[in-house]
Coordinates of C-alpha atoms (C1' of nucleotides) in Angstrom, one line a residue:
Chain N
M749 CA -36.9 33.0 16.3
P750 CA -36.8 29.2 16.2
T751 CA -35.4 28.3 12.8
P752 CA -37.6 25.7 11.1
R753 CA -36.4 22.3 12.4
T754 CA -36.2 20.7 9.0
G755 CA -34.1 22.3 6.4
S756 CA -35.8 21.0 3.2
P757 CA -33.7 20.4 0.1
L758 CA -35.3 23.4 -1.5
A759 CA -34.7 25.7 1.4
L760 CA -31.0 24.6 1.5
T761 CA -30.7 25.2 -2.2
V762 CA -32.1 28.7 -2.0
L763 CA -29.7 29.6 0.8
A764 CA -26.8 28.1 -1.2
L765 CA -27.6 30.1 -4.3
L766 CA -28.2 33.3 -2.5
Q767 CA -24.8 32.8 -1.0
Y768 CA -23.4 33.0 -4.5
K769 CA -25.3 36.2 -5.3
P770 CA -28.6 38.0 -4.6
L771 CA -31.4 36.8 -6.7
H772 CA -35.2 37.1 -7.3
P773 CA -37.3 33.9 -7.1
Y774 CA -37.5 33.3 -10.8
G775 CA -33.7 33.7 -11.1
I776 CA -33.3 31.1 -8.4
Q777 CA -35.4 28.7 -10.4
R778 CA -33.4 29.4 -13.6
L779 CA -30.1 28.8 -11.8
I780 CA -31.3 25.6 -10.4
K781 CA -32.2 24.4 -13.8
Q782 CA -29.1 25.8 -15.5
W783 CA -26.8 24.0 -13.0
G784 CA -28.8 20.8 -13.4
K785 CA -29.8 20.8 -9.7
D786 CA -33.4 20.2 -10.8
K787 CA -32.6 16.5 -10.7
V788 CA -32.2 16.6 -6.9
V789 CA -34.5 19.5 -5.9
N790 CA -38.0 19.9 -7.0
V791 CA -38.7 23.3 -8.6
G792 CA -41.2 22.2 -11.2
Q793 CA -43.8 24.8 -10.1
R794 CA -42.6 27.8 -8.3
T795 CA -45.4 27.5 -5.7
S796 CA -43.2 25.8 -3.1
L797 CA -40.3 28.1 -4.0
Y798 CA -42.3 31.2 -3.1
R799 CA -43.6 29.6 0.1
T800 CA -40.1 28.5 1.0
I801 CA -38.8 32.0 0.5
D802 CA -41.6 33.3 2.8
R803 CA -40.5 30.9 5.5
L804 CA -36.8 31.8 5.1
I805 CA -37.8 35.5 5.4
T806 CA -39.8 35.1 8.6
A807 CA -37.0 33.0 10.0
G808 CA -34.6 35.8 9.3
L809 CA -32.3 33.7 7.1
I810 CA -32.7 35.9 4.1
R811 CA -33.9 39.5 3.6
V812 CA -35.3 41.7 0.8
R813 CA -32.5 43.5 -0.9
E814 CA -34.5 45.6 -3.4
T815 CA -37.6 45.5 -5.5
E816 CA -36.9 46.1 -9.2
R817 CA -39.4 47.1 -11.8
D818 CA -38.3 46.5 -15.3
Q819 CA -41.1 48.4 -17.0
A820 CA -44.3 46.4 -17.7
Y821 CA -42.7 43.2 -16.3
P822 CA -44.1 42.0 -13.1
E823 CA -42.2 43.2 -10.0
R824 CA -39.1 41.3 -9.1
T825 CA -38.1 41.1 -5.5
V826 CA -34.5 40.5 -5.1
Y827 CA -33.4 38.6 -1.9
E828 CA -30.1 38.3 -0.2
I829 CA -28.8 35.9 2.5
T830 CA -28.2 37.1 6.1
D831 CA -25.3 36.1 8.4
V832 CA -27.7 33.9 10.3
G833 CA -28.8 32.3 7.0
R834 CA -25.2 31.5 6.2
A835 CA -24.7 29.8 9.5
V836 CA -27.9 27.9 9.4
A837 CA -27.3 26.6 5.9
R838 CA -24.0 25.1 7.1
E839 CA -25.7 23.4 10.0
W840 CA -28.5 22.0 7.9
L841 CA -26.1 20.7 5.3
L842 CA -23.9 19.0 7.9
D843 CA -27.0 17.5 9.4
M844 CA -28.4 16.2 6.1
L845 CA -25.0 14.7 5.2
A846 CA -24.4 12.9 8.6
M847 CA -27.9 11.8 9.6
P848 CA -29.8 9.6 7.1
K849 CA -33.4 10.5 7.2
Q850 CA -36.1 7.9 7.1
E851 CA -37.9 8.6 3.9
F852 CA -40.6 6.4 2.3
P853 CA -40.2 6.0 -1.4
E854 CA -43.0 4.2 -3.0
F855 CA -41.2 1.4 -4.7
P856 CA -40.3 -0.6 -1.6
A857 CA -43.8 -0.1 -0.3
A858 CA -45.1 -1.5 -3.6
L859 CA -42.7 -4.5 -3.3
S860 CA -44.2 -5.4 0.0
H861 CA -47.6 -6.2 -1.6
L862 CA -46.5 -8.5 -4.4
L863 CA -48.8 -11.2 -3.1
M864 CA -51.8 -9.4 -4.6
L865 CA -50.4 -10.2 -8.1
A866 CA -49.7 -13.2 -10.3
P867 CA -46.1 -14.0 -11.0
Q868 CA -46.3 -13.1 -14.7
E869 CA -47.8 -9.7 -13.9
I870 CA -45.0 -9.0 -11.5
S871 CA -42.1 -10.0 -13.8
D872 CA -43.7 -8.0 -16.7
A873 CA -44.0 -4.9 -14.5
L874 CA -40.5 -5.2 -13.1
E875 CA -39.2 -5.6 -16.7
R876 CA -40.8 -2.4 -17.7
R877 CA -39.1 -0.8 -14.7
V878 CA -35.8 -2.2 -15.8
R879 CA -36.1 -0.6 -19.2
T880 CA -37.0 2.8 -17.8
L881 CA -34.2 2.7 -15.2
S882 CA -31.7 1.6 -17.9
E883 CA -32.4 4.8 -19.8
A884 CA -32.2 6.9 -16.7
L885 CA -28.8 5.3 -15.9
A886 CA -27.5 5.9 -19.4
G887 CA -28.5 9.5 -19.1
L888 CA -26.7 9.9 -15.8
E889 CA -23.5 8.4 -17.2
A890 CA -23.7 10.6 -20.3
E891 CA -24.1 13.6 -18.1
I892 CA -21.1 12.6 -15.9
S893 CA -18.8 12.0 -18.8
A894 CA -19.9 15.2 -20.4
E895 CA -19.1 17.2 -17.3
T896 CA -15.8 15.4 -16.9
G897 CA -14.9 16.2 -20.5
H898 CA -15.8 19.8 -19.8
G899 CA -13.1 19.9 -17.1
L900 CA -15.4 20.3 -14.2
P901 CA -14.0 19.1 -10.9
R902 CA -15.4 15.8 -9.5
I903 CA -16.7 17.5 -6.4
T904 CA -19.4 19.2 -8.5
M905 CA -20.9 15.9 -9.6
L906 CA -20.9 13.8 -6.6
E907 CA -24.6 13.9 -6.5
A908 CA -24.8 12.5 -10.0
E909 CA -22.3 9.8 -9.0
Y910 CA -24.4 8.9 -6.0
L911 CA -27.5 8.6 -8.2
R912 CA -25.6 6.5 -10.7
V913 CA -24.4 4.1 -8.0
V914 CA -27.7 3.5 -6.3
T915 CA -29.6 3.3 -9.7
A916 CA -27.1 0.7 -10.9
A917 CA -27.5 -1.3 -7.8
E918 CA -31.3 -1.2 -8.1
L919 CA -31.1 -2.3 -11.7
Q920 CA -28.7 -5.2 -11.0
W921 CA -31.0 -6.4 -8.3
L922 CA -34.1 -6.0 -10.4
R923 CA -32.5 -8.0 -13.3
S924 CA -31.6 -10.8 -11.0
V925 CA -35.1 -11.0 -9.5
V926 CA -36.7 -11.0 -13.0
D927 CA -34.4 -13.7 -14.1
E928 CA -35.1 -15.9 -11.1
M929 CA -38.8 -15.4 -11.6
R930 CA -38.6 -16.3 -15.3
N931 CA -36.5 -19.4 -14.8
G932 CA -38.4 -20.7 -11.8
E933 CA -35.9 -20.2 -9.0
L934 CA -38.2 -17.7 -7.3
T935 CA -41.7 -19.1 -6.8
W936 CA -44.3 -19.3 -4.1
S937 CA -47.6 -21.0 -3.5
A938 CA -51.0 -20.0 -2.1
A939 CA -50.1 -22.1 1.0
D940 CA -47.2 -19.7 1.7
L941 CA -49.6 -16.8 1.9
V942 CA -51.6 -18.5 4.6
A943 CA -48.5 -19.4 6.6
F944 CA -47.5 -15.8 6.3
A945 CA -50.8 -14.4 7.4
E946 CA -51.0 -16.7 10.4
S947 CA -47.5 -16.0 11.5
P948 CA -47.8 -14.3 14.9
E949 CA -44.5 -12.5 14.7
Chain P
M1100 CA -65.7 9.3 -9.1
P1101 CA -62.2 9.9 -10.4
T1102 CA -60.0 7.7 -8.2
P1103 CA -57.1 9.7 -6.8
R1104 CA -54.4 9.6 -9.5
T1105 CA -51.6 8.8 -7.1
G1106 CA -52.0 5.7 -4.9
S1107 CA -49.8 6.6 -2.0
P1108 CA -47.9 3.9 -0.2
L1109 CA -50.3 4.2 2.7
A1110 CA -53.4 4.0 0.6
L1111 CA -52.1 0.9 -1.2
T1112 CA -51.2 -0.7 2.1
V1113 CA -54.7 -0.1 3.6
L1114 CA -56.3 -1.7 0.5
A1115 CA -53.9 -4.6 0.8
L1116 CA -54.7 -5.2 4.4
L1117 CA -58.4 -4.9 4.0
Q1118 CA -58.2 -7.4 1.3
Y1119 CA -56.9 -9.8 3.9
K1120 CA -59.8 -9.0 6.3
P1121 CA -62.0 -6.2 7.5
L1122 CA -60.3 -4.0 10.0
H1123 CA -60.7 -0.8 12.0
P1124 CA -58.0 1.9 11.6
Y1125 CA -56.1 1.1 14.8
G1126 CA -56.1 -2.6 13.7
I1127 CA -54.6 -1.5 10.4
Q1128 CA -51.9 0.3 12.2
R1129 CA -51.2 -2.7 14.4
L1130 CA -51.0 -5.0 11.5
I1131 CA -48.6 -2.8 9.6
K1132 CA -46.3 -2.8 12.6
Q1133 CA -46.7 -6.5 13.3
W1134 CA -45.8 -7.4 9.7
G1135 CA -42.9 -5.1 9.8
K1136 CA -44.3 -2.9 7.0
D1137 CA -43.7 0.2 9.1
K1138 CA -40.2 0.2 7.5
V1139 CA -41.7 1.1 4.1
V1140 CA -44.9 2.9 5.0
N1141 CA -45.3 5.7 7.5
V1142 CA -47.9 5.2 10.1
G1143 CA -46.1 6.8 13.0
Q1144 CA -49.1 9.1 13.9
R1145 CA -52.5 7.9 12.7
T1146 CA -53.4 11.3 11.4
S1147 CA -52.6 10.4 7.8
L1148 CA -54.2 7.0 8.2
Y1149 CA -57.6 8.5 9.1
R1150 CA -57.4 11.0 6.3
T1151 CA -56.4 8.3 3.8
I1152 CA -59.3 6.2 4.9
D1153 CA -61.6 9.2 4.4
R1154 CA -60.4 9.5 0.8
L1155 CA -60.7 5.8 0.1
I1156 CA -64.3 6.0 1.4
T1157 CA -65.3 8.9 -0.8
A1158 CA -63.6 7.3 -3.8
G1159 CA -65.7 4.2 -3.1
L1160 CA -62.7 1.9 -2.7
I1161 CA -63.6 0.8 0.8
R1162 CA -66.9 1.0 2.8
V1163 CA -68.0 0.9 6.4
R1164 CA -68.8 -2.6 7.5
E1165 CA -69.9 -2.0 11.1
T1166 CA -69.4 0.2 14.1
E1167 CA -68.4 -1.7 17.1
R1168 CA -68.6 -0.5 20.7
D1169 CA -66.6 -2.5 23.2
Q1170 CA -67.9 -0.9 26.3
A1171 CA -66.1 2.3 27.5
Y1172 CA -63.6 2.0 24.7
P1173 CA -63.9 4.6 21.9
E1174 CA -66.0 3.5 19.0
R1175 CA -64.3 1.4 16.4
T1176 CA -65.4 1.7 12.8
V1177 CA -64.6 -1.4 10.8
Y1178 CA -64.0 -1.0 7.1
E1179 CA -64.0 -3.5 4.3
I1180 CA -62.7 -3.3 0.7
T1181 CA -65.1 -3.0 -2.3
D1182 CA -64.7 -4.7 -5.7
V1183 CA -63.6 -1.4 -7.2
G1184 CA -61.1 -1.1 -4.4
R1185 CA -59.7 -4.5 -5.2
A1186 CA -59.3 -3.6 -8.9
V1187 CA -57.8 -0.2 -8.2
A1188 CA -55.3 -1.6 -5.7
R1189 CA -54.0 -3.9 -8.5
E1190 CA -53.7 -1.0 -10.9
W1191 CA -51.9 1.2 -8.5
L1192 CA -49.5 -1.6 -7.6
L1193 CA -48.7 -2.5 -11.2
D1194 CA -48.1 1.2 -11.8
M1195 CA -45.8 1.7 -8.8
L1196 CA -43.8 -1.3 -9.8
A1197 CA -43.3 -0.5 -13.4
M1198 CA -42.9 3.3 -13.4
P1199 CA -40.2 4.8 -11.3
K1200 CA -41.4 8.0 -9.7
Q1201 CA -39.1 11.0 -9.4
E1202 CA -38.7 11.4 -5.7
F1203 CA -36.4 13.9 -4.1
P1204 CA -34.6 12.4 -1.1
E1205 CA -32.6 14.9 0.8
F1206 CA -29.2 13.3 0.7
P1207 CA -28.4 13.9 -3.0
A1208 CA -29.7 17.4 -2.6
A1209 CA -27.2 17.9 0.2
L1210 CA -24.4 16.4 -1.8
S1211 CA -24.9 19.1 -4.4
H1212 CA -23.9 21.8 -2.0
L1213 CA -20.7 20.5 -0.7
L1214 CA -18.8 23.6 -1.9
M1215 CA -20.2 25.4 1.2
L1216 CA -18.0 23.3 3.5
A1217 CA -14.4 22.6 4.2
P1218 CA -13.0 19.2 3.1
Q1219 CA -12.6 18.0 6.8
E1220 CA -16.1 18.9 7.7
I1221 CA -17.4 16.9 4.7
S1222 CA -15.4 13.8 5.4
D1223 CA -16.3 13.9 9.1
A1224 CA -20.0 14.2 8.3
L1225 CA -19.9 11.4 5.7
E1226 CA -18.1 9.2 8.2
R1227 CA -20.8 9.7 10.7
R1228 CA -23.3 8.7 8.0
V1229 CA -21.3 5.6 7.2
R1230 CA -21.5 4.5 10.9
T1231 CA -25.3 5.0 11.0
L1232 CA -25.9 3.3 7.7
S1233 CA -23.7 0.3 8.7
E1234 CA -25.9 -0.3 11.7
A1235 CA -29.1 0.0 9.6
L1236 CA -27.6 -2.5 7.1
A1237 CA -26.7 -4.9 9.9
G1238 CA -30.3 -4.6 11.1
L1239 CA -31.7 -5.4 7.7
E1240 CA -29.5 -8.4 7.3
A1241 CA -30.4 -9.7 10.7
E1242 CA -34.1 -9.3 9.9
I1243 CA -33.7 -11.1 6.6
S1244 CA -31.9 -14.1 8.0
A1245 CA -34.3 -14.3 10.9
E1246 CA -37.2 -14.5 8.6
T1247 CA -35.4 -17.0 6.4
G1248 CA -34.8 -19.2 9.4
H1249 CA -38.4 -18.8 10.3
G1250 CA -39.3 -20.5 7.0
L1251 CA -41.0 -17.5 5.4
P1252 CA -40.9 -17.6 1.6
R1253 CA -38.5 -15.1 -0.1
I1254 CA -41.3 -13.2 -1.9
T1255 CA -42.4 -11.8 1.5
M1256 CA -39.1 -10.1 2.1
L1257 CA -38.2 -8.7 -1.3
E1258 CA -38.6 -5.2 0.0
A1259 CA -36.1 -5.9 2.7
E1260 CA -33.7 -7.3 0.1
Y1261 CA -34.2 -4.2 -2.0
L1262 CA -33.4 -1.9 0.9
R1263 CA -30.3 -4.1 1.7
V1264 CA -29.0 -3.8 -1.8
V1265 CA -29.4 -0.1 -2.2
T1266 CA -28.1 0.6 1.3
A1267 CA -25.1 -1.5 0.7
A1268 CA -24.4 0.3 -2.6
E1269 CA -24.6 3.7 -0.9
L1270 CA -22.3 2.5 1.9
Q1271 CA -19.7 1.2 -0.5
W1272 CA -19.7 4.4 -2.4
L1273 CA -19.6 6.6 0.7
R1274 CA -16.6 4.6 2.0
S1275 CA -14.7 5.1 -1.2
V1276 CA -15.4 8.8 -1.2
V1277 CA -14.3 9.3 2.4
D1278 CA -11.2 7.3 1.6
E1279 CA -10.3 9.4 -1.4
M1280 CA -10.9 12.6 0.5
R1281 CA -8.7 11.4 3.4
N1282 CA -5.8 10.2 1.2
G1283 CA -5.9 13.3 -1.1
E1284 CA -7.2 11.7 -4.3
L1285 CA -10.3 13.8 -4.2
T1286 CA -9.5 17.5 -3.8
W1287 CA -10.5 20.8 -5.2
S1288 CA -9.5 24.4 -5.0
A1289 CA -11.2 27.8 -4.7
A1290 CA -10.4 28.4 -8.4
D1291 CA -12.6 25.4 -9.3
L1292 CA -15.6 27.1 -7.7
V1293 CA -15.2 30.2 -9.9
A1294 CA -14.8 28.1 -13.0
F1295 CA -17.9 26.3 -12.0
A1296 CA -19.9 29.4 -11.3
E1297 CA -18.9 31.0 -14.6
S1298 CA -19.7 27.9 -16.6
P1299 CA -22.6 29.0 -18.8
E1300 CA -23.9 25.5 -19.5
Chain Q
dA1055 C1' -50.0 3.2 44.5
dA1056 C1' -47.9 5.5 40.8
dA1057 C1' -45.9 5.3 36.3
dA1058 C1' -45.9 3.6 31.8
dA1059 C1' -47.8 1.7 27.8
dC1060 C1' -51.7 0.4 25.1
dT1061 C1' -56.3 1.5 22.8
dA1062 C1' -58.7 4.9 19.8
dG1063 C1' -59.7 8.8 17.9
dT1064 C1' -59.5 14.1 17.1
dT1065 C1' -57.7 18.8 16.3
dA1066 C1' -54.7 22.2 14.6
dC1067 C1' -51.0 23.6 12.1
dC1068 C1' -47.3 23.5 8.8
dA1069 C1' -45.1 21.7 4.5
dT1070 C1' -45.3 19.8 -0.1
dG1071 C1' -46.8 19.6 -4.6
dA1072 C1' -49.7 19.6 -8.8
dA1073 C1' -52.5 22.4 -11.7
dA1074 C1' -54.2 26.2 -13.5
dC1075 C1' -54.7 31.2 -14.0
dT1076 C1' -53.2 36.2 -14.9
dA1077 C1' -50.2 39.1 -17.5
dT1078 C1' -46.5 40.7 -20.5
dC1079 C1' -42.9 40.3 -23.8
dC1080 C1' -40.1 38.3 -27.6
dG1081 C1' -38.7 35.6 -31.6
dG1082 C1' -39.9 32.9 -35.4
dA1083 C1' -43.3 30.4 -38.7
dG1084 C1' -46.3 31.2 -41.9
Chain J
dC964 C1' -47.9 41.2 -40.3
dT965 C1' -50.0 38.1 -37.4
dC966 C1' -50.3 34.3 -34.6
dC967 C1' -48.0 30.8 -31.8
dG968 C1' -44.9 29.1 -28.6
dG969 C1' -42.0 30.0 -25.1
dA970 C1' -39.8 32.8 -21.5
dT971 C1' -40.7 36.1 -17.6
dA972 C1' -43.1 36.6 -12.9
dG973 C1' -46.1 35.8 -9.7
dT974 C1' -50.8 34.1 -7.5
dT975 C1' -54.6 31.0 -6.2
dT976 C1' -56.7 26.7 -5.2
dC977 C1' -56.8 22.1 -3.8
dA978 C1' -55.1 17.6 -2.2
dT979 C1' -51.8 15.4 0.3
dG980 C1' -48.5 14.6 4.0
dG981 C1' -46.5 14.9 8.5
dT982 C1' -45.7 16.6 13.4
dA983 C1' -47.4 17.5 17.7
dA984 C1' -50.4 17.6 21.1
dC985 C1' -54.8 16.6 23.4
dT986 C1' -58.7 13.6 25.3
dA987 C1' -59.8 9.6 27.8
dG988 C1' -60.2 5.1 29.3
dT989 C1' -57.5 0.5 30.2
dT990 C1' -54.0 -2.6 31.2
dT991 C1' -49.4 -3.8 32.6
dT992 C1' -45.3 -2.9 35.1
dT993 C1' -42.6 -1.1 38.8

DNA sequence: AAAAACTAGTTACCATGAAACTATCCGGAG
DNA sequence: CTCCGGATAGTTTCATGGTAACTAGTTTTT
């Protein structure tokens, strides 16, 4: 029974929640949203959730506990974690923490093709991004101070802290780039493109 | 002919390169690697590349230019971009720049389940991450100064700058967290977990 | 001469994710 | 009282994405 090599964020979250208590899929989704984890794991549609559960079952990391039937409601299958599941969840987590995974977010990819656009278009687009990200950052900060005020320990909001830090860094950089494009410090000419294209290295 | 709603990083890159000159798939892969774009778009195996090209074809964004046969070598189909393709690439790019997309990297997801681990395990794992990221950061900085020395204009390395900035921010935050865990500023107790779990909000 | 790396493409499988569909039930607006 | 929206619970379909491995010839290195 080779456990799936990659513990996805969703699979890890399922194991974590089942460690708290046995749940049915919809309950898992609800908990993720209630605890605000839907900012870091995708459970928008339950499709992936059900498929993830299937995989965890066949890998022996969780098992069916019971199948409830609350009259007229669809059947709810309640799952619980196994001992293997508990162990594997720890391994996955340690691995995800220690080894940065090469992911390919679309923004840097987009940045690498700026030469297709005119300077104005670029700075306008980046400015729109600045506005959107500012709001997101404000939201994160509000959330953090709300939870702090609520008396929750800091360990439960490290992921929000992390998002705040990297969003703030992106924002600061974006603002400086937009500024430099607007005030003429950051320019380039058609000749540059040719030199770039010819560059053998 | 509804153009695929999401221009993926790879699709955008293919359009961008074909705008430079007609190419066959393998040539596209080579160019991506030569120009160092393989840090921001995934072309490890060409599977996705061929499928992406298929989609671009059926969407009318690129077309077959010719089919070469260089004796004994497999056939190489050379593609070129269409006018529609040129227009769509610009739209996609502007969109990707201006509108941040909710992506779900695994690290923040992992951070949100730290309660499964003991403090020591966490700080050890995070320290390993610090080491790996430091190396990655050094690599990025080396690359940037190499290109600068080579006389390439700054616009061609904004994506590397971006990666440097966010990696540096993550590193700084990681170091502070590890420090605070080691020196006892950041602790929590089993009682906290219960309070957290019971928390209705 | 053998091993490795490059050229070029294909196949199969698994994972991810969006969207829409089937149903039932409940609370509130009108 | 009825209709609407939203919550409950799960399924199906389709597009996309990624890994791995396989074929098969060629060039370069050891």
